[in-house]
Coordinates of C-alpha atoms and ligand atoms in Angstrom, one line a residue:
M372 CA 31.9 -102.0 -125.9
T373 CA 35.4 -102.0 -124.3
F374 CA 37.0 -102.2 -127.7
W375 CA 36.3 -98.5 -128.2
Q376 CA 38.3 -96.3 -125.9
F377 CA 36.8 -92.9 -126.6
N378 CA 33.3 -92.3 -125.3
S379 CA 32.6 -88.6 -125.3
A380 CA 32.3 -85.9 -127.9
A381 CA 35.3 -84.1 -126.5
E382 CA 37.5 -87.2 -127.0
L383 CA 36.1 -88.0 -130.5
R384 CA 38.0 -85.2 -132.1
G385 CA 41.1 -84.9 -134.3
D386 CA 43.0 -83.3 -137.1
W387 CA 43.9 -85.9 -139.7
F388 CA 46.1 -85.5 -142.8
F389 CA 45.2 -88.8 -144.5
P390 CA 43.8 -89.3 -147.1
T391 CA 43.3 -85.5 -147.0
E392 CA 43.2 -82.8 -144.4
T393 CA 40.3 -83.5 -142.1
R394 CA 38.9 -81.5 -139.2
F395 CA 37.0 -84.1 -137.3
G396 CA 34.7 -83.5 -134.3
G397 CA 31.5 -82.0 -133.0
G398 CA 31.2 -78.2 -133.6
R399 CA 34.0 -78.0 -136.0
I400 CA 31.8 -76.5 -138.7
S401 CA 32.5 -73.2 -136.9
E402 CA 36.0 -73.3 -138.5
L403 CA 34.6 -72.9 -142.1
A404 CA 35.3 -69.2 -142.5
G405 CA 38.9 -69.5 -141.3
I406 CA 39.5 -72.5 -143.7
L407 CA 38.1 -70.5 -146.7
D408 CA 40.3 -67.6 -145.8
Q409 CA 43.4 -69.9 -145.4
H410 CA 42.9 -71.3 -148.9
G411 CA 42.3 -67.8 -150.5
I412 CA 38.7 -68.6 -151.4
K413 CA 36.7 -65.3 -151.7
R414 CA 33.7 -66.4 -153.8
P415 CA 32.7 -70.0 -153.0
L416 CA 29.8 -71.7 -154.7
I417 CA 28.1 -74.0 -152.2
V418 CA 26.8 -77.0 -154.1
T419 CA 24.2 -79.2 -152.5
D420 CA 21.2 -81.3 -153.3
R421 CA 17.5 -80.5 -153.3
G422 CA 16.7 -82.8 -150.5
L423 CA 19.1 -81.1 -148.1
K424 CA 17.7 -77.7 -149.2
S425 CA 14.5 -78.4 -147.1
T426 CA 16.6 -78.5 -143.9
P427 CA 18.3 -75.6 -142.1
I428 CA 21.8 -76.9 -142.8
P429 CA 22.5 -75.1 -146.2
E430 CA 21.5 -71.7 -144.9
C431 CA 23.6 -72.3 -141.8
I432 CA 26.6 -73.1 -144.0
L433 CA 25.9 -70.1 -146.2
S434 CA 25.9 -67.7 -143.2
L435 CA 29.1 -69.2 -141.8
A436 CA 30.8 -68.9 -145.2
K437 CA 29.6 -65.3 -145.5
A438 CA 31.6 -64.4 -142.5
S439 CA 34.7 -64.3 -144.7
T440 CA 33.5 -64.5 -148.3
T441 CA 30.8 -63.7 -150.9
A442 CA 29.3 -67.1 -151.0
L443 CA 26.4 -68.4 -153.1
L444 CA 24.2 -71.4 -152.5
W445 CA 23.3 -73.7 -155.4
A446 CA 21.0 -76.6 -154.6
G447 CA 20.4 -78.2 -158.0
A448 CA 21.5 -81.8 -157.5
D449 CA 19.0 -84.7 -157.3
Q450 CA 19.3 -87.8 -155.2
N451 CA 21.1 -89.4 -158.1
P452 CA 22.8 -86.3 -159.7
T453 CA 23.0 -86.2 -163.5
G454 CA 25.4 -84.8 -166.1
Q455 CA 22.9 -82.1 -166.9
Q456 CA 22.9 -81.0 -163.3
V457 CA 26.7 -80.8 -163.2
T458 CA 26.6 -78.6 -166.3
E459 CA 24.0 -76.3 -164.6
G460 CA 26.2 -76.2 -161.5
V461 CA 29.2 -75.1 -163.7
T462 CA 27.1 -72.4 -165.2
A463 CA 26.2 -71.2 -161.7
F464 CA 29.9 -71.3 -160.8
H465 CA 30.9 -69.1 -163.7
D466 CA 27.9 -66.7 -163.3
H467 CA 29.0 -66.2 -159.7
K468 CA 32.6 -65.8 -160.8
A469 CA 33.3 -68.3 -158.1
D470 CA 36.9 -69.3 -157.1
G471 CA 36.1 -72.4 -155.1
V472 CA 33.4 -75.0 -154.3
I473 CA 32.0 -76.0 -151.0
A474 CA 30.6 -79.5 -151.6
L475 CA 27.9 -80.1 -149.0
G476 CA 25.6 -83.1 -148.4
G477 CA 25.5 -86.8 -148.6
G478 CA 26.8 -88.5 -151.7
S479 CA 24.6 -86.5 -154.0
G480 CA 25.7 -83.1 -153.0
L481 CA 29.3 -84.1 -152.5
D482 CA 29.7 -85.9 -155.8
C483 CA 27.9 -83.2 -157.7
G484 CA 30.0 -80.5 -156.0
K485 CA 33.3 -82.3 -156.8
S486 CA 32.2 -82.8 -160.4
V487 CA 31.2 -79.2 -160.8
A488 CA 34.7 -78.1 -159.5
L489 CA 36.4 -80.5 -161.9
L490 CA 34.4 -79.3 -165.0
A491 CA 34.5 -75.6 -164.0
G492 CA 38.3 -75.9 -163.9
C493 CA 38.8 -78.0 -167.0
G494 CA 35.9 -77.1 -169.3
G495 CA 34.5 -79.3 -172.1
D496 CA 32.6 -82.5 -171.9
L497 CA 32.2 -84.2 -168.5
W498 CA 32.1 -87.8 -169.8
R499 CA 35.8 -87.8 -170.8
F500 CA 36.4 -88.1 -167.1
A501 CA 34.1 -91.2 -166.8
Y502 CA 35.9 -94.5 -166.1
P503 CA 37.5 -96.1 -168.2
R504 CA 38.1 -93.0 -170.3
S505 CA 39.3 -91.3 -167.1
L506 CA 42.5 -93.4 -167.4
E507 CA 43.5 -91.3 -170.4
T508 CA 42.5 -87.9 -169.0
Q509 CA 44.3 -88.1 -165.6
A510 CA 46.9 -85.6 -166.8
E511 CA 44.2 -82.9 -166.9
R512 CA 43.7 -81.2 -163.5
S513 CA 41.3 -78.7 -162.2
S514 CA 42.7 -76.0 -159.9
V515 CA 39.3 -75.2 -158.4
P516 CA 39.7 -75.9 -154.6
I517 CA 37.0 -78.0 -152.9
I518 CA 36.0 -77.9 -149.3
A519 CA 33.9 -80.9 -148.4
I520 CA 31.2 -80.9 -145.7
P521 CA 29.4 -84.3 -145.2
T522 CA 26.0 -84.3 -143.7
T523 CA 25.5 -88.1 -143.7
A524 CA 27.8 -90.8 -142.4
G525 CA 27.9 -93.2 -145.3
T526 CA 29.3 -92.3 -148.7
G527 CA 32.7 -91.1 -147.5
A528 CA 32.7 -89.1 -150.8
E529 CA 34.4 -86.3 -148.8
V530 CA 37.7 -88.2 -148.8
E531 CA 38.0 -89.5 -152.3
A532 CA 38.7 -88.3 -155.8
S533 CA 35.7 -89.5 -157.7
G534 CA 32.0 -89.0 -158.0
I535 CA 29.0 -91.0 -159.3
I536 CA 27.0 -89.1 -161.9
T537 CA 24.1 -90.5 -163.9
D538 CA 24.3 -90.3 -167.7
T539 CA 20.6 -90.2 -168.4
S540 CA 21.1 -90.9 -172.1
K541 CA 22.0 -94.5 -171.4
P542 CA 21.0 -94.6 -168.5
V543 CA 24.2 -95.5 -166.5
K544 CA 25.8 -94.3 -163.3
A545 CA 29.2 -93.3 -164.4
G546 CA 32.3 -93.0 -162.1
I547 CA 33.8 -89.6 -162.7
V548 CA 37.4 -90.0 -161.6
N549 CA 40.2 -87.3 -161.4
L550 CA 42.7 -86.8 -158.7
S551 CA 41.9 -83.1 -158.6
M552 CA 38.5 -84.0 -157.2
M553 CA 40.0 -84.8 -153.8
P554 CA 38.8 -82.1 -151.4
R555 CA 41.6 -79.8 -150.0
V556 CA 39.9 -79.8 -146.5
V557 CA 37.1 -81.9 -145.0
I558 CA 35.0 -80.6 -142.1
A559 CA 33.6 -83.8 -140.6
D560 CA 31.3 -82.5 -138.0
P561 CA 29.0 -85.3 -136.6
E562 CA 26.6 -82.7 -135.2
L563 CA 25.5 -82.1 -138.8
T564 CA 24.1 -85.7 -138.8
L565 CA 22.1 -85.5 -135.6
S566 CA 18.9 -84.6 -137.4
L567 CA 19.3 -87.2 -140.1
P568 CA 16.0 -89.3 -140.1
Q569 CA 16.2 -92.9 -138.9
N570 CA 15.8 -94.5 -142.3
L571 CA 18.5 -92.4 -143.9
T572 CA 20.8 -93.1 -140.9
A573 CA 20.3 -96.8 -141.5
W574 CA 20.7 -96.7 -145.3
T575 CA 23.8 -94.5 -145.3
G576 CA 25.4 -96.4 -142.5
M577 CA 24.9 -99.7 -144.4
D578 CA 26.6 -98.0 -147.3
A579 CA 29.6 -97.3 -145.1
L580 CA 29.6 -100.9 -144.0
S581 CA 29.4 -102.1 -147.7
H582 CA 32.4 -99.9 -148.5
N583 CA 34.6 -101.3 -145.7
L584 CA 33.5 -104.8 -146.3
E585 CA 33.7 -105.0 -150.1
A586 CA 37.1 -103.2 -150.0
V587 CA 38.5 -105.7 -147.5
L588 CA 37.4 -108.6 -149.7
V589 CA 38.9 -107.3 -153.0
K590 CA 41.8 -109.6 -153.8
Q591 CA 44.6 -107.1 -154.1
F592 CA 47.7 -106.5 -152.0
H593 CA 47.0 -103.4 -150.1
P594 CA 47.4 -104.1 -146.3
M595 CA 46.9 -100.4 -145.3
A596 CA 43.4 -100.4 -146.9
D597 CA 42.7 -103.8 -145.4
A598 CA 43.5 -102.6 -141.9
I599 CA 41.4 -99.5 -142.2
G600 CA 38.5 -101.5 -143.8
A601 CA 38.5 -104.2 -141.1
V602 CA 38.3 -101.6 -138.3
G603 CA 35.6 -99.8 -140.3
V604 CA 33.5 -103.0 -140.6
R605 CA 33.6 -103.6 -136.8
M606 CA 32.8 -99.9 -136.1
C607 CA 29.7 -100.1 -138.3
H608 CA 28.4 -103.3 -136.6
D609 CA 29.1 -101.9 -133.1
W610 CA 27.7 -98.4 -133.6
L611 CA 25.1 -98.3 -136.4
P612 CA 22.2 -99.7 -134.3
R613 CA 22.8 -97.0 -131.6
A614 CA 23.0 -94.2 -134.2
V615 CA 19.7 -95.4 -135.8
N616 CA 17.8 -95.9 -132.6
H617 CA 19.3 -92.9 -130.7
G618 CA 19.7 -90.3 -133.4
D619 CA 20.8 -87.7 -130.9
D620 CA 23.8 -89.8 -129.6
I621 CA 26.8 -87.8 -130.6
V622 CA 29.2 -90.6 -129.7
A623 CA 27.4 -93.1 -132.0
R624 CA 27.2 -90.4 -134.7
S625 CA 30.9 -89.7 -134.4
Y626 CA 32.0 -93.3 -134.7
M627 CA 29.7 -93.7 -137.8
M628 CA 31.1 -90.6 -139.4
A629 CA 34.6 -92.0 -138.9
A630 CA 33.5 -95.4 -140.3
A631 CA 32.2 -93.7 -143.4
I632 CA 35.6 -91.9 -143.9
M633 CA 37.4 -95.2 -143.4
G634 CA 35.1 -97.0 -145.9
A635 CA 36.0 -94.5 -148.7
T636 CA 39.7 -94.6 -147.6
S637 CA 39.8 -98.4 -147.9
F638 CA 37.9 -98.6 -151.2
V639 CA 40.9 -97.3 -153.1
K640 CA 41.2 -101.1 -153.6
G641 CA 37.9 -101.2 -155.4
L642 CA 34.5 -102.6 -154.4
G643 CA 32.5 -105.5 -155.9
A644 CA 29.2 -106.9 -157.0
M645 CA 27.2 -105.1 -154.4
H646 CA 28.2 -101.7 -155.8
A647 CA 28.2 -102.9 -159.5
L648 CA 24.5 -104.1 -159.1
S649 CA 23.5 -101.1 -156.9
H650 CA 24.8 -98.6 -159.5
A651 CA 22.7 -100.4 -162.2
I652 CA 19.6 -100.6 -160.0
G653 CA 20.0 -97.0 -159.0
A654 CA 20.3 -95.8 -162.6
L655 CA 17.3 -97.9 -163.8
V656 CA 14.9 -97.8 -160.8
G657 CA 16.2 -94.8 -158.8
T658 CA 16.5 -96.6 -155.5
Q659 CA 18.5 -95.1 -152.6
H660 CA 22.1 -96.3 -153.0
G661 CA 22.9 -97.4 -149.4
L662 CA 19.6 -99.2 -149.1
T663 CA 20.2 -101.1 -152.3
N664 CA 23.7 -102.2 -151.1
A665 CA 22.2 -103.2 -147.8
V666 CA 19.5 -105.4 -149.3
L667 CA 22.1 -107.1 -151.7
M668 CA 24.8 -107.6 -149.0
P669 CA 24.0 -111.1 -147.7
Y670 CA 23.3 -112.4 -151.2
V671 CA 26.6 -111.1 -152.6
L672 CA 28.5 -112.6 -149.6
Q673 CA 26.9 -115.9 -150.3
F674 CA 27.6 -115.7 -154.1
N675 CA 31.3 -114.9 -153.3
R676 CA 31.5 -117.5 -150.5
T677 CA 34.1 -119.9 -152.0
A678 CA 36.4 -116.9 -152.8
I679 CA 36.1 -115.1 -149.4
E680 CA 35.8 -117.7 -146.7
T681 CA 39.2 -117.1 -145.3
P682 CA 39.1 -113.3 -145.0
V683 CA 35.5 -113.3 -143.8
A684 CA 36.5 -115.8 -141.0
A685 CA 39.3 -113.5 -140.1
L686 CA 36.9 -110.6 -139.9
A687 CA 34.6 -112.6 -137.7
R688 CA 37.5 -113.4 -135.4
Y689 CA 38.4 -109.7 -135.2
M690 CA 34.8 -109.0 -134.3
E691 CA 35.1 -111.5 -131.4
L692 CA 32.7 -113.9 -133.2
E693 CA 33.2 -117.6 -133.9
P694 CA 35.9 -117.4 -136.8
S695 CA 33.7 -118.6 -139.6
F696 CA 31.9 -117.3 -142.7
D697 CA 28.5 -118.3 -141.3
A698 CA 29.1 -116.4 -138.0
Y699 CA 29.9 -113.2 -140.0
L700 CA 26.9 -113.7 -142.3
S701 CA 24.7 -114.1 -139.2
A702 CA 26.0 -110.8 -137.9
V703 CA 25.1 -109.1 -141.2
L704 CA 21.6 -110.5 -141.1
D705 CA 21.2 -109.5 -137.5
L706 CA 22.4 -105.9 -138.2
S707 CA 20.1 -105.6 -141.2
E708 CA 17.2 -106.7 -139.1
R709 CA 18.0 -104.3 -136.2
V710 CA 18.2 -101.3 -138.5
G711 CA 15.1 -102.2 -140.6
I712 CA 16.6 -103.2 -143.9
P713 CA 14.1 -105.1 -146.2
K714 CA 15.0 -108.7 -147.0
R715 CA 14.3 -108.7 -150.8
I716 CA 15.2 -106.5 -153.7
T717 CA 11.6 -106.9 -154.9
D718 CA 10.6 -105.1 -151.6
I719 CA 12.4 -101.9 -152.9
G720 CA 10.8 -101.9 -156.3
V721 CA 13.2 -104.0 -158.4
A722 CA 11.1 -106.1 -160.9
R723 CA 12.1 -109.6 -162.0
Q724 CA 11.7 -108.8 -165.7
D725 CA 14.6 -106.3 -165.3
F726 CA 17.1 -108.8 -163.9
E727 CA 18.8 -109.6 -167.2
R728 CA 19.0 -106.0 -168.2
L729 CA 20.4 -105.0 -164.8
A730 CA 23.0 -107.7 -165.0
V731 CA 24.1 -106.5 -168.5
M732 CA 24.3 -102.9 -167.1
A733 CA 26.3 -104.0 -164.0
L734 CA 28.9 -106.1 -165.8
P735 CA 30.9 -103.1 -167.3
D736 CA 30.6 -101.2 -164.0
F737 CA 34.1 -100.3 -162.7
N738 CA 33.5 -102.3 -159.5
A739 CA 32.5 -105.5 -161.2
G740 CA 36.0 -106.3 -162.2
C741 CA 37.2 -106.1 -158.5
N742 CA 34.7 -108.7 -157.2
P743 CA 36.5 -111.6 -155.5
R744 CA 34.7 -114.1 -157.7
A745 CA 34.7 -113.5 -161.4
L746 CA 31.4 -112.1 -162.7
D747 CA 29.4 -112.7 -165.8
V748 CA 25.8 -111.9 -166.7
A749 CA 24.6 -115.3 -165.5
G750 CA 26.3 -114.8 -162.2
L751 CA 24.8 -111.4 -161.6
V752 CA 21.4 -112.7 -162.6
S753 CA 21.8 -115.5 -160.1
I754 CA 22.5 -112.9 -157.3
L755 CA 19.4 -111.0 -158.2
E756 CA 17.3 -114.2 -158.3
S757 CA 18.6 -115.3 -154.9
A758 CA 17.8 -111.8 -153.5
S759 CA 14.2 -111.8 -154.8
Ligands
FE2_1760 FE1 28.5 -96.9 -151.9

């Protein structure tokens, strides 16, 4: 473990200004009232998901925010938030006469909160911001400020300008994209993840790995993202088992929270077949996002093998493994086993008769076009078949 030089909560602390202002470290949630004041936010709407509502965290955030503002808590997002829920959040925003959003939670609360802030500021129909239509609406900007507070170490949604929202009329998980969705300030306090259950720690942590890994393997010249993603991959392999098996270990939780931020920072390059299929499966079957990526991971690596052998061998070398594709694949299989990831997609409720439909849904996903090996329906079906 000598690769990592910082081994106490006091050392694992920092103020970062890339990709957005980030206050990182245990206990930093206590800075919330001052941050709201600094940004002139007097009436924030705290947007979170129903799952988190059953924990003490939202009430704790509400009381911290109330030290300097008239804050209101709205916990209307599902595990896979929908366009209807974003609209309801916008109504709550206007009813409260809010002037800012505190996006709180894992991916669900953060993505819903950022989408609420976008639509509250711009008005109209949410879906005009869904990729690829978002390419034509980038000139529109919301001025509603967002303060992001992650409660999981996985999605990294706190440091990126998009959100995944389900359009239940299709159904499809749409990528809502607008630069004004980038939070002004992130409070990344690993203490908020200490009570995350073992399974969610594993699933969200594997999501962080999938972001760093898929981003590194996208064939696009972006050496900054590659460097961040490569370190993020190793961080997940080295620290996720400890975070899963020793949930109260603030050092492991801190490294995983950093790895999640790095994943979302590196995936400005795009992602790949793991996420394209995972979005389709999530929209149709409702599976947890990180778990779905985790189950798919070894099969997508094998499908892409001919296109990624060289960078995967380089990753293996960096991780001090034998520099080969097979050595890295073994490390993924070992990690999955250690954190309790099922081996087959049929184990998480995906039915064989839906494979063709899922492949058709995944192909237009905004990540499918970034996959290192060209995708078509037959290729996506072959991944699902190998994973069943
Ligand atoms: Fe993800």
